[in-house]
CSV table of C-alpha atoms in Angstrom, one decimal:
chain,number,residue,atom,x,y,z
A,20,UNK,CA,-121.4,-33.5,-63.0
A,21,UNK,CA,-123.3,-35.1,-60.3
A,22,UNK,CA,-121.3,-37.8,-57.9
A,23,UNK,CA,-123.4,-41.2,-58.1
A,24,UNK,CA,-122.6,-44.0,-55.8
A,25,UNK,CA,-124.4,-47.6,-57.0
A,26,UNK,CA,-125.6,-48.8,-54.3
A,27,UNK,CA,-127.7,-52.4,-54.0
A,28,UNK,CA,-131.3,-52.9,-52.4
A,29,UNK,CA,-133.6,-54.8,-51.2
A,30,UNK,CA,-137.2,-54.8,-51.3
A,31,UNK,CA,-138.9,-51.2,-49.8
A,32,UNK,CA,-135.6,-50.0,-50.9
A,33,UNK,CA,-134.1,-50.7,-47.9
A,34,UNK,CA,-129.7,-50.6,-48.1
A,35,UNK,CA,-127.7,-53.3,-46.1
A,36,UNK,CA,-124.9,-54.2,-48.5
A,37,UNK,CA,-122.0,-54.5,-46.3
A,38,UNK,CA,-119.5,-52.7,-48.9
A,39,UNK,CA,-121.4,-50.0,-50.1
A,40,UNK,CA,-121.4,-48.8,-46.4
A,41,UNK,CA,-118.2,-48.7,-46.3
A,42,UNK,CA,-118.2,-46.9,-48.9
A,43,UNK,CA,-121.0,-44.4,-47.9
A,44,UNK,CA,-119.0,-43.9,-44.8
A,45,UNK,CA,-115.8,-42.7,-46.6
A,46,UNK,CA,-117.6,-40.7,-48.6
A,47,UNK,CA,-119.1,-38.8,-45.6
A,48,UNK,CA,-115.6,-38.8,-44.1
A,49,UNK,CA,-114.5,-37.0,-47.1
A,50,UNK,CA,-117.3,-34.5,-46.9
A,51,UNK,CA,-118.2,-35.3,-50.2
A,52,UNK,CA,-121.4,-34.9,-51.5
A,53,UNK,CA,-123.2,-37.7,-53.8
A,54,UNK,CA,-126.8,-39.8,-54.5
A,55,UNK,CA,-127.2,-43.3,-54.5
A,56,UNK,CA,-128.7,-44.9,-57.3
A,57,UNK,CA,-130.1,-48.0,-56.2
A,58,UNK,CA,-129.7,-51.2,-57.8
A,59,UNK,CA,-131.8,-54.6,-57.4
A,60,UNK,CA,-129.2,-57.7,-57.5
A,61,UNK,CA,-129.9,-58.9,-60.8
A,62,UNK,CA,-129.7,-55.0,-62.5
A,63,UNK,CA,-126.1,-54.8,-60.7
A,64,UNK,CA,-124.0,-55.9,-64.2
A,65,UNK,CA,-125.8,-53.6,-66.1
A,66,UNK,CA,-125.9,-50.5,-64.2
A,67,UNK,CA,-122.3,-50.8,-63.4
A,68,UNK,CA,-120.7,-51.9,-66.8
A,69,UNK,CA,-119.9,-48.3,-67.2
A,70,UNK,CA,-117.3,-48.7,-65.2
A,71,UNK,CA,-115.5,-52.0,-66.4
A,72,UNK,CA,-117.0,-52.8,-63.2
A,73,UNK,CA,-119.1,-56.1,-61.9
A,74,UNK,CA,-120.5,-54.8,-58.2
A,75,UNK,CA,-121.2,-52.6,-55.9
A,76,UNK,CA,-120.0,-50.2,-54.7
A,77,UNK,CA,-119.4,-48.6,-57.7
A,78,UNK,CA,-118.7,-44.4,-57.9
A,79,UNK,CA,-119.4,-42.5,-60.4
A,80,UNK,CA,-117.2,-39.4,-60.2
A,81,UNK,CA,-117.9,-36.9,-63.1
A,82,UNK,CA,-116.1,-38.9,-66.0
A,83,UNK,CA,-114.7,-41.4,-64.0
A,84,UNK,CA,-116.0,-45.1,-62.6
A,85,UNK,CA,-114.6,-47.0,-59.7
A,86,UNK,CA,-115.6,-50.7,-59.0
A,87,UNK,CA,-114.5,-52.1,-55.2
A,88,UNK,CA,-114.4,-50.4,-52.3
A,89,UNK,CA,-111.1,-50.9,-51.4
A,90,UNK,CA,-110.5,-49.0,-54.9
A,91,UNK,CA,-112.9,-46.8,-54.1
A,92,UNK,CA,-111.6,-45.6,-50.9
A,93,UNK,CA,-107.8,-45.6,-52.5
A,94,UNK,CA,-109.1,-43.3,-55.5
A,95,UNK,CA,-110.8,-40.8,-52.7
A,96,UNK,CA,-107.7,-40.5,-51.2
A,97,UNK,CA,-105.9,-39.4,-54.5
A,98,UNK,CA,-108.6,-37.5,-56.1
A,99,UNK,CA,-109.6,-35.5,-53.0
A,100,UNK,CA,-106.0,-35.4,-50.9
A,101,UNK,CA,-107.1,-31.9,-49.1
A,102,UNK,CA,-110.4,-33.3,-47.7
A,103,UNK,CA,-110.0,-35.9,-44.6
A,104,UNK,CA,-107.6,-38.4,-44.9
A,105,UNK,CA,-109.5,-42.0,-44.6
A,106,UNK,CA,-106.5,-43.5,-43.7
A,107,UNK,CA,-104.3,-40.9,-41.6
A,108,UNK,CA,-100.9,-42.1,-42.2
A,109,UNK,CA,-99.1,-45.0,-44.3
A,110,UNK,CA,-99.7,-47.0,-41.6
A,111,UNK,CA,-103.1,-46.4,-41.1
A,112,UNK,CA,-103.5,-47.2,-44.8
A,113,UNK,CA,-101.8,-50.5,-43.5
A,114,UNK,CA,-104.6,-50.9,-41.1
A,115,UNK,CA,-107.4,-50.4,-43.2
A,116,UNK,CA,-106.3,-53.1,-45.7
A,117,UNK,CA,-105.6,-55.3,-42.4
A,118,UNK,CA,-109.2,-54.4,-41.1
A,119,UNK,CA,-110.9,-54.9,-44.4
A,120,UNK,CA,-109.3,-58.5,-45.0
A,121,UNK,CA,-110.5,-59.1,-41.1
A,122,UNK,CA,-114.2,-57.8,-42.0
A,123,UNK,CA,-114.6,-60.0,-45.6
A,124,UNK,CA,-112.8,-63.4,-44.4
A,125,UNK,CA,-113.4,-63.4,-40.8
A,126,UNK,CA,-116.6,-61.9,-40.3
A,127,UNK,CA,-118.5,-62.1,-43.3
A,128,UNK,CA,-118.9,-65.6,-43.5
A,129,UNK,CA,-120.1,-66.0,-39.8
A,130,UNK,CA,-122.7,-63.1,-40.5
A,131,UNK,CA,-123.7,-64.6,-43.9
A,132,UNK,CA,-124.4,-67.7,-42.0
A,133,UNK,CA,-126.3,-66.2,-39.2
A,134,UNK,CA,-128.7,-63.7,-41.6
A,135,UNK,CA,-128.8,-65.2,-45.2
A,136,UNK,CA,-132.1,-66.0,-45.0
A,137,UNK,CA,-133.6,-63.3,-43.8
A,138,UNK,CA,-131.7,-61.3,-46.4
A,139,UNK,CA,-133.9,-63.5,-48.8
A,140,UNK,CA,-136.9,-62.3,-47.3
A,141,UNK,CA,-136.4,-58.1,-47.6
A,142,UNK,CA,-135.2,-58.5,-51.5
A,143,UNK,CA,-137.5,-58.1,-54.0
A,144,UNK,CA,-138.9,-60.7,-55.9
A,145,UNK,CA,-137.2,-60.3,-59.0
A,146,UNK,CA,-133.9,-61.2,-57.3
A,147,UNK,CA,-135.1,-64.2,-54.9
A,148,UNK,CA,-134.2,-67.4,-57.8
A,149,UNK,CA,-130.8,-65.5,-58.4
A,150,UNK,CA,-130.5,-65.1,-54.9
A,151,UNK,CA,-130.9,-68.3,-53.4
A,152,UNK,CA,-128.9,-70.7,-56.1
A,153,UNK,CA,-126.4,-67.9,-55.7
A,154,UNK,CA,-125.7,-67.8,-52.3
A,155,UNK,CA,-126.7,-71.7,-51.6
A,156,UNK,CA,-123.7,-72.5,-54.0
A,157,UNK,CA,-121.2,-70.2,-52.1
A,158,UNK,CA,-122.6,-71.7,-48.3
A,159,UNK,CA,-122.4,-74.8,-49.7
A,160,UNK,CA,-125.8,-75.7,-47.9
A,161,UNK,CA,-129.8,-74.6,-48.6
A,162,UNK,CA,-131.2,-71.5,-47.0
A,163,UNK,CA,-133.7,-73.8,-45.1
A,164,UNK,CA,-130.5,-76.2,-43.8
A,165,UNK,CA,-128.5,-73.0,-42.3
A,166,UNK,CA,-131.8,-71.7,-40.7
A,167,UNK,CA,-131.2,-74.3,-37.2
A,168,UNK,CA,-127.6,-72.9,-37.4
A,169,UNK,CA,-127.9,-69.4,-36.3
A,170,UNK,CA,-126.9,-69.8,-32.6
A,171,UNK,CA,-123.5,-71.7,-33.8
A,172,UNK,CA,-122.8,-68.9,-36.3
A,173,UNK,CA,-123.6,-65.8,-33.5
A,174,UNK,CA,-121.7,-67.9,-31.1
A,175,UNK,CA,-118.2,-67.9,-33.3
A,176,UNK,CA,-119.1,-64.5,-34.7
A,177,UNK,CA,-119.0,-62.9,-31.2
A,178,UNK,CA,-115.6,-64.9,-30.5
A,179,UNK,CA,-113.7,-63.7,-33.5
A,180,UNK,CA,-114.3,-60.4,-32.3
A,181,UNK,CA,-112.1,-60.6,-29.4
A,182,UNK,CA,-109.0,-58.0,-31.4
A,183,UNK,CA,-112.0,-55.2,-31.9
A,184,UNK,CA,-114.0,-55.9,-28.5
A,185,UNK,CA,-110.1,-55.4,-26.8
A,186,UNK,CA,-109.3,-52.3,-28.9
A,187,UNK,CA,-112.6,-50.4,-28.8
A,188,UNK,CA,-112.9,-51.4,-25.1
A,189,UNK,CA,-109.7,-48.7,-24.7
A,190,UNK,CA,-110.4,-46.4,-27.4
A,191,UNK,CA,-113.3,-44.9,-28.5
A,192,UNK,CA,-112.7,-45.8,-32.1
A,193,UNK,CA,-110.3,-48.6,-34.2
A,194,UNK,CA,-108.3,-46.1,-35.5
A,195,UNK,CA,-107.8,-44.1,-31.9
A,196,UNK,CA,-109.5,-40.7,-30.7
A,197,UNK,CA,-111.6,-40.3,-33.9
A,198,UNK,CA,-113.0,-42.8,-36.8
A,199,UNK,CA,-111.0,-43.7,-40.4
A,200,UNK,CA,-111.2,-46.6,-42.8
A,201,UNK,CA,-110.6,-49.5,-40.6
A,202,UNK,CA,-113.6,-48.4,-38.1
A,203,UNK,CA,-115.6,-48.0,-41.5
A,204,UNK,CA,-114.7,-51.9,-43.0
A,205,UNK,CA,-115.4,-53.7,-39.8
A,206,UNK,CA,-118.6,-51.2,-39.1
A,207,UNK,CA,-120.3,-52.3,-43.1
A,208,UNK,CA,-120.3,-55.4,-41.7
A,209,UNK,CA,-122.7,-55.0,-38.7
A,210,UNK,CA,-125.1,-52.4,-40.0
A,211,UNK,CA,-125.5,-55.1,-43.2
A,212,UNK,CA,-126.7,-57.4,-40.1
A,213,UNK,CA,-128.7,-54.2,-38.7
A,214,UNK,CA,-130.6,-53.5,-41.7
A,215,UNK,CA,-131.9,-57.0,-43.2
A,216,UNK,CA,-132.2,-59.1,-39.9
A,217,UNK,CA,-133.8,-59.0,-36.9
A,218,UNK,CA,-131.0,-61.2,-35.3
A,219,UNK,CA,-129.2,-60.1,-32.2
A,220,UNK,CA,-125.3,-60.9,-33.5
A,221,UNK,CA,-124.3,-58.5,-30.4
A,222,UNK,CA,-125.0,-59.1,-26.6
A,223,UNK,CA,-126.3,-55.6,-25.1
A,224,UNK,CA,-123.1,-55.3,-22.9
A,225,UNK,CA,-121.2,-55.8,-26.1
A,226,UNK,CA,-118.4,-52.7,-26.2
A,227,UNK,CA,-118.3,-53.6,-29.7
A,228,UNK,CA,-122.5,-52.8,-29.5
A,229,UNK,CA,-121.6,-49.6,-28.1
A,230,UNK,CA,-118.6,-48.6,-30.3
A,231,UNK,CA,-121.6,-49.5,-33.4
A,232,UNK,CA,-123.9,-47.4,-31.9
A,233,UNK,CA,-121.6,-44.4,-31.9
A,234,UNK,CA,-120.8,-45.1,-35.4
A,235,UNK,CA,-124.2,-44.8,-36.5
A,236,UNK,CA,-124.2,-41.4,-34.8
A,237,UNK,CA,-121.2,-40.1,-37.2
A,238,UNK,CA,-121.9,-37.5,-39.6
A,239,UNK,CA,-125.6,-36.7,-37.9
A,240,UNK,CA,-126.8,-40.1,-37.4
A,241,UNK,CA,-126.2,-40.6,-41.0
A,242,UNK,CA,-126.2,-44.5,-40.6
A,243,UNK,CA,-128.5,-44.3,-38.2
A,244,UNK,CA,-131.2,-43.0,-40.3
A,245,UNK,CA,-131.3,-46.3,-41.5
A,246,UNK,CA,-134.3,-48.1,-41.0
A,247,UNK,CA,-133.0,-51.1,-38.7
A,248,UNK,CA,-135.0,-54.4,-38.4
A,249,UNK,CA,-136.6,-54.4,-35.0
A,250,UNK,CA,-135.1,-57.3,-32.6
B,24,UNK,CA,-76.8,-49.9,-15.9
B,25,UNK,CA,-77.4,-52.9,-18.0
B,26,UNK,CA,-80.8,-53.2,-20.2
B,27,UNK,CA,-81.8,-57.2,-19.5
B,28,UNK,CA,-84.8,-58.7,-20.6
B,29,UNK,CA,-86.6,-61.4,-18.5
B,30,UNK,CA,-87.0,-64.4,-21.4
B,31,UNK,CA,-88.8,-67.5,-20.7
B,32,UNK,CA,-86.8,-70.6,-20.9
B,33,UNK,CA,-87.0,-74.3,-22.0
B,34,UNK,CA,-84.7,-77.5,-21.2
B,35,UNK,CA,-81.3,-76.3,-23.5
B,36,UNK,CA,-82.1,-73.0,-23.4
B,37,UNK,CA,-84.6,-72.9,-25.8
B,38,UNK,CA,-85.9,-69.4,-25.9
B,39,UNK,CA,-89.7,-69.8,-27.7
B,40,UNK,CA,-92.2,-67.4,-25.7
B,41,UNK,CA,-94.5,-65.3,-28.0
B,42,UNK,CA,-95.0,-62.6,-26.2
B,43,UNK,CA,-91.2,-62.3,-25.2
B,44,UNK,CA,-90.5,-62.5,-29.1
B,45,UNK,CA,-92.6,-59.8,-29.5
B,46,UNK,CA,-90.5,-57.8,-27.1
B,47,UNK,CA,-86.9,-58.7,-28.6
B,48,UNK,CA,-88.0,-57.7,-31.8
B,49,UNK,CA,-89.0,-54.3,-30.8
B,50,UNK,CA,-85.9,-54.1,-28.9
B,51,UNK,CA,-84.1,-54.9,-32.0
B,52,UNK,CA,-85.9,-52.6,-33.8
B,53,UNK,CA,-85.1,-49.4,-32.0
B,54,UNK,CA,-81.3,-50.5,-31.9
B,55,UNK,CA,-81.3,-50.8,-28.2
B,56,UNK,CA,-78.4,-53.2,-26.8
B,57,UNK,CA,-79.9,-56.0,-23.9
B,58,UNK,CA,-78.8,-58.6,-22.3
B,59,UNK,CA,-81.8,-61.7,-21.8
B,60,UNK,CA,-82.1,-63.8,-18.6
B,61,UNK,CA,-83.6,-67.2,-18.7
B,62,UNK,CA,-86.0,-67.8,-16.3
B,63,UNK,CA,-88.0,-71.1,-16.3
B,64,UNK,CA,-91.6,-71.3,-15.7
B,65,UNK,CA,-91.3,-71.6,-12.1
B,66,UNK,CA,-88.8,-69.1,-11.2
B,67,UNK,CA,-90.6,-66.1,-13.8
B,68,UNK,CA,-92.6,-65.0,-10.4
B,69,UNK,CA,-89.4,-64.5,-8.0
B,70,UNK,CA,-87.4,-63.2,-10.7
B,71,UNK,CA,-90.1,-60.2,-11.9
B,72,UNK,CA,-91.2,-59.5,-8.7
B,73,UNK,CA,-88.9,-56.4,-8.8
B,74,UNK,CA,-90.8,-54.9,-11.3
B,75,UNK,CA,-94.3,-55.2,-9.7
B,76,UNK,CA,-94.6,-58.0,-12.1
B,77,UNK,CA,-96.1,-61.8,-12.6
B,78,UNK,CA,-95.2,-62.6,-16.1
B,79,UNK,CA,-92.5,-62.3,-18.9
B,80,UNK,CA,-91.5,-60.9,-20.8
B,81,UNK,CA,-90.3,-58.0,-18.1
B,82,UNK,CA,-88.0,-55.2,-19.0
B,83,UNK,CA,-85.3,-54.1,-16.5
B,84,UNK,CA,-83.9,-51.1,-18.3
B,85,UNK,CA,-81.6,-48.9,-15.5
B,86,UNK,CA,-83.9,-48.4,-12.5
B,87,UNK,CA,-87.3,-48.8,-14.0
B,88,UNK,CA,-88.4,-52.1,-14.7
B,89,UNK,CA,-91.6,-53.0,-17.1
B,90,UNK,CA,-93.7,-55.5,-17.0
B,91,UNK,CA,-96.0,-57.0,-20.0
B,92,UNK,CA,-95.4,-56.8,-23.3
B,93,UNK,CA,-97.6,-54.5,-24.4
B,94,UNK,CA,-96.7,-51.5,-21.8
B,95,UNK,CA,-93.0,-52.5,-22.6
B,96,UNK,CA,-93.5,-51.3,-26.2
B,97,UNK,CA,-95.3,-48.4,-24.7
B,98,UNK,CA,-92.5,-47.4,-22.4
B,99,UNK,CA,-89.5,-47.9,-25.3
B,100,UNK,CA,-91.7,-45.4,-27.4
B,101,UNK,CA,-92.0,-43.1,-24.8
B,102,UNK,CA,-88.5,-43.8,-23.3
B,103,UNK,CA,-86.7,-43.5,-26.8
B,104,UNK,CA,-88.6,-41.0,-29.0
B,105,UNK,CA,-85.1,-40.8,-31.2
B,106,UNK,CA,-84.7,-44.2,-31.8
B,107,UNK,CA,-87.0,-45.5,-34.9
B,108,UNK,CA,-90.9,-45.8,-33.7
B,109,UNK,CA,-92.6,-49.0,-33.1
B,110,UNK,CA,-95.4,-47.5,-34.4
B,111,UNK,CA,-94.5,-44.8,-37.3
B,112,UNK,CA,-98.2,-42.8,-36.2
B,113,UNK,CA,-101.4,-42.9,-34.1
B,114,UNK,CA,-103.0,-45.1,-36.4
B,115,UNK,CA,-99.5,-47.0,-36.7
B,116,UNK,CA,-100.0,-47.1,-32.4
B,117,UNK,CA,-103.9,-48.4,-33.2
B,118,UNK,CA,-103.0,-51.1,-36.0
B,119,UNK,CA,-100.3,-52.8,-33.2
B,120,UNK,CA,-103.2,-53.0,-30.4
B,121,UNK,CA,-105.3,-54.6,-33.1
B,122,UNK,CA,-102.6,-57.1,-34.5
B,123,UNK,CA,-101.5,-57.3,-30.9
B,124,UNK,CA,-105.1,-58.4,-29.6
B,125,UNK,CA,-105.3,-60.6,-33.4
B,126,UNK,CA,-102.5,-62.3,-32.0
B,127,UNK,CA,-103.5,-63.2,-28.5
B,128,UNK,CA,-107.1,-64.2,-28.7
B,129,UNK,CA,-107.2,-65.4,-32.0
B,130,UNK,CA,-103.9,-67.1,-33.1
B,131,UNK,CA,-102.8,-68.2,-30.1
B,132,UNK,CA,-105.5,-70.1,-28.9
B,133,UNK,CA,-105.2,-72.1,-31.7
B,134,UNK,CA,-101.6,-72.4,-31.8
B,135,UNK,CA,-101.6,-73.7,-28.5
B,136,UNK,CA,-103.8,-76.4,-29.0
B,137,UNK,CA,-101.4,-77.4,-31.8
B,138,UNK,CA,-98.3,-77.3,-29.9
B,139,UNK,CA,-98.8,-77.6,-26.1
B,140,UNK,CA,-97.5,-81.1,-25.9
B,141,UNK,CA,-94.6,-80.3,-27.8
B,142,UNK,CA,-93.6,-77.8,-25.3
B,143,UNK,CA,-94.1,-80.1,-22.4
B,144,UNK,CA,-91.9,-81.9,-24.1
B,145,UNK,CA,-88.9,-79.2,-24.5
B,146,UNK,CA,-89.0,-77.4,-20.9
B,147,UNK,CA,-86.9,-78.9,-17.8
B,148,UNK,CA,-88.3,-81.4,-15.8
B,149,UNK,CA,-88.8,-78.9,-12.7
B,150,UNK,CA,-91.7,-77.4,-14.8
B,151,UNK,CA,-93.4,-80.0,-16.1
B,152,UNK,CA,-96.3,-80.3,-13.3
B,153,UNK,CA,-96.3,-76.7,-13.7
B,154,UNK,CA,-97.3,-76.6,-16.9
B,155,UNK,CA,-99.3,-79.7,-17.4
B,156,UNK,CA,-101.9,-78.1,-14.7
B,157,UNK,CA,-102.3,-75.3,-15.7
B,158,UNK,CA,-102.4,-75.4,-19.5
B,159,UNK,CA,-104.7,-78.2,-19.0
B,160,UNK,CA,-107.0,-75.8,-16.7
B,161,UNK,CA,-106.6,-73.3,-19.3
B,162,UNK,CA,-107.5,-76.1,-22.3
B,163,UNK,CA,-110.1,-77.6,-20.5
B,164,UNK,CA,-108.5,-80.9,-22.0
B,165,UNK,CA,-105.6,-83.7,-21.0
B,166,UNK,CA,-102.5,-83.1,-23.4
B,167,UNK,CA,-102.9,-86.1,-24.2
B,168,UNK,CA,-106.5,-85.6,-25.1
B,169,UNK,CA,-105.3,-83.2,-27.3
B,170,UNK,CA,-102.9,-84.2,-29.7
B,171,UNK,CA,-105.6,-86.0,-32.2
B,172,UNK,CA,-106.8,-83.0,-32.6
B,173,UNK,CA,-103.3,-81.1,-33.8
B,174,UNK,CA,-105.3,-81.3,-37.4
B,175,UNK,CA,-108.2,-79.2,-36.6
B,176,UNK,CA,-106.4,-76.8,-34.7
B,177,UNK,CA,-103.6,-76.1,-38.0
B,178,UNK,CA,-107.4,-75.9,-40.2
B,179,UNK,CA,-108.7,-73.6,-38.3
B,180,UNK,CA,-105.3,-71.3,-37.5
B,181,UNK,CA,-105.0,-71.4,-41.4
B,182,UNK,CA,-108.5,-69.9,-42.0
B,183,UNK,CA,-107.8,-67.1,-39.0
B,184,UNK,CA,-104.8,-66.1,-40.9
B,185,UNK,CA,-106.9,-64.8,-43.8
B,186,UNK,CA,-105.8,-61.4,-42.7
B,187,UNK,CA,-103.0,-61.7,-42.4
B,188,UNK,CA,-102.7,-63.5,-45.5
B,189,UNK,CA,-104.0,-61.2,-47.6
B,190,UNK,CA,-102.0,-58.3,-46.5
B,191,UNK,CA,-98.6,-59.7,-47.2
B,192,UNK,CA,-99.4,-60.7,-50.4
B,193,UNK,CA,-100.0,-57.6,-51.3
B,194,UNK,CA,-96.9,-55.5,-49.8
B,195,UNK,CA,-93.9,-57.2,-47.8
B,196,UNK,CA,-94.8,-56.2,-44.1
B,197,UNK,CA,-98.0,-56.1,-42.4
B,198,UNK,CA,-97.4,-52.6,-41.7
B,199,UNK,CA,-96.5,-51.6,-45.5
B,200,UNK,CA,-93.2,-51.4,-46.6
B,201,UNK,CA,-90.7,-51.6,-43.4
B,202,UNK,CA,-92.1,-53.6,-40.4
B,203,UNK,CA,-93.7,-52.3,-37.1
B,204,UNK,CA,-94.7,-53.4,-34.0
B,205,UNK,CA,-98.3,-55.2,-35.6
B,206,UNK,CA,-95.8,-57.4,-37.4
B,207,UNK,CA,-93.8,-58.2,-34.2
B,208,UNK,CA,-97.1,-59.5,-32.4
B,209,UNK,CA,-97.9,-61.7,-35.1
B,210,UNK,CA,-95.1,-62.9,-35.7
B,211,UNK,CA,-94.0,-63.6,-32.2
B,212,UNK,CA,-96.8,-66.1,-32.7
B,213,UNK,CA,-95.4,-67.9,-35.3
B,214,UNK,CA,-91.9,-68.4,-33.7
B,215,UNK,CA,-93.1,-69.6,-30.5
B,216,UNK,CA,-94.0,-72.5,-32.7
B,217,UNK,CA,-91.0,-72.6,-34.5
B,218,UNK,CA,-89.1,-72.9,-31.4
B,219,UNK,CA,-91.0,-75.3,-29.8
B,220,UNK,CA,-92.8,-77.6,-32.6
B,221,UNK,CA,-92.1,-79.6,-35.8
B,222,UNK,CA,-95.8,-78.8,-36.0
B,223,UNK,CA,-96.2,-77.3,-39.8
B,224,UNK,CA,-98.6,-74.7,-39.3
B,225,UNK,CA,-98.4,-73.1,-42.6
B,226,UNK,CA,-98.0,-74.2,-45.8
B,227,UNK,CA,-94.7,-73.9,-47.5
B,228,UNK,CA,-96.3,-71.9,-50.8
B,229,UNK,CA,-98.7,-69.5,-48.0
B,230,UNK,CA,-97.5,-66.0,-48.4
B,231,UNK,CA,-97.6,-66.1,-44.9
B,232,UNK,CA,-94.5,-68.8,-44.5
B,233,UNK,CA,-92.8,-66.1,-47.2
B,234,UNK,CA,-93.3,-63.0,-44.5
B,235,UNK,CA,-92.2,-65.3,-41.7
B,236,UNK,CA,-89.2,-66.3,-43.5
B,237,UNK,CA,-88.7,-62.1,-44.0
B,238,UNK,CA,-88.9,-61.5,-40.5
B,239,UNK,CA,-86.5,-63.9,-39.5
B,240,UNK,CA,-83.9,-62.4,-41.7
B,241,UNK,CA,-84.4,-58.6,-39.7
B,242,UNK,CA,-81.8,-57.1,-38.1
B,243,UNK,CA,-79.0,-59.6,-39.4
B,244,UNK,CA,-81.3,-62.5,-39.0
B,245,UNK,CA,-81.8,-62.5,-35.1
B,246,UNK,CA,-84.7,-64.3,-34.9
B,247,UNK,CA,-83.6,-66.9,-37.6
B,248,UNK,CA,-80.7,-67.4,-35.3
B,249,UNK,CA,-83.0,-69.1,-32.7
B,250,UNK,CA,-82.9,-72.7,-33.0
B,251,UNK,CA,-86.0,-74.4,-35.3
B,252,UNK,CA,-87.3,-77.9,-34.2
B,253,UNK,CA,-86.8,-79.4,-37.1
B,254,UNK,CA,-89.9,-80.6,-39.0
């Protein structure tokens, strides 16, 4: 049975959602082979109810389903224990968690703030009502009220970054020498900036912009291939 | 030849330096005996300057002496490969320069804005120009411009400790089930408040307080043993 990862997208089906990358990535860590099926925001429920699930990610793995990639990621490592670990080590399973907490509370809300709108301009038009009352509600502000606020949202963005700018400065990945779960969490979170915004959340001479750049060379440029907005 | 540890010192020998917390708990946990010697702000730079060093904490183990936390932990791994590791595994090693580099440019800089006039109030009177200068050089603010603000700084550690947070509410150390050197640095954090503050910087129902109030029971309560300012 084929291996089907739900995945969300936007309009010209193009992928950004921050935790289906993640998820994408382990995937390719593992070796493991799989399609995406993609899914419009307001066909998420429905695809995924399969699974008991209520997002994406969700994996479809022969008879099984897995909602959340944290779940997802834990269920790789069980189901598949001979192919590469994700995680390395109890403590790098430590780290992961750590990292993933760091990449939805720290840095998602400062990227959300900096790109939500142009988000709303690469879904399709089916989703844009659900979208914008959705997303309004959770930033607590309108689209239109956020747009002046970019700078201020780059600005704090590029300071909470200090721990991975300092670790990636002296090693060429999170997790050491070579990539695992924790590079993967805090790496969704740019290329979701990458591939639905044309805004620069990096400065050039950013060793966190060169540490993203070799991650999107991993696996044969497999992130890569990702159509980027052009800056 | 004695093992001493250079330890920063307050007015009554109050003991309340993060980053030589971090230090003594690593100590502690590799079962290595050491003696501390107090050194006031302005007598750290004669006192180190054996060991090529500026700062504490600064390790004087036999002949070699260490300065800077970080490279200290380094050392003791190297130093001691029997005794238990600081860092269980090369992720373990990774996870502690992330929570390390978590601890410095994102906790503390809020936890000193919270606290820095409580210190100034708890070192001896021969450091008090000392200090004022340069933690207002490094503040960019009077203390005394800063202590409205105490409120804001708490919000906004609170927030940054979402991580953290998170983590420990979901296992009993940052680094799984026994505590590592990630949990040292973040916790050195927290009792560098402790020991200098009636500040409350967490809330008594935040997982967070819980885990503090596990680490200062480690190793026969050690750190507990340090005097609280009482809030």
């Amino acid at each position: 049975m084929a291996r089907i990862l739900y995945d969300l997208a936007g309009a010209e089906d193009r992928r950004f959602s921050p935790h289906c990358w993640k998820t994408k990535m382990a995937l390719k860590h593992k070796g493991l082979a799989f399609e995406t099926e993609p899914c419009i925001f307001t066909e998420v429920k429905e695809k995924v109810a399969f699974a008991g699930a209520e997002r994406v990610p969700t994996l479809k793995d022969g008879a099984t389903g897995v909602g959340d990639s944290w779940a997802i990621a834990e269920y790789l490592e069980e189901a598949y224990p001979d192919a590469p670990s994700l995680f390395g080590s109890a403590e790098g399973r430590a780290f992961a968690r750590f990292a993933n907490e760091f990449a939805d509370t720290v840095m998602l809300p400062q990227i959300a703030g900096a790109i939500v709108y142009d988000i709303y301009d690469r879904i399709v038009d089916a989703d844009r009502s659900y979208f914008r009352a959705s997303r309004e509600k959770m930033m607590g502000r309108s689209l239109d009220e956020l747009r002046p606020e970019r700078e201020a949202f780059v600005s704090r963005l590029r300071s909470a970054l200090f721990p991975v700018r300092r670790t990636v400065r002296r090693q060429p990945f999170l997790a050491g020498e070579a990539p695992h779960y924790a590079d993967y969490c805090i790496f969704g979170m740019l290329q979701w900036a990458r591939c639905s915004s044309d805004c620069a959340l990096l400065a050039d001479d950013d060793p966190v912009a060169e540490w993203r750049d070799r991650m999107l060379g991993l696996f044969g440029g497999y992130a890569g291939s990702e159509p980027a907005v052009a800056a």
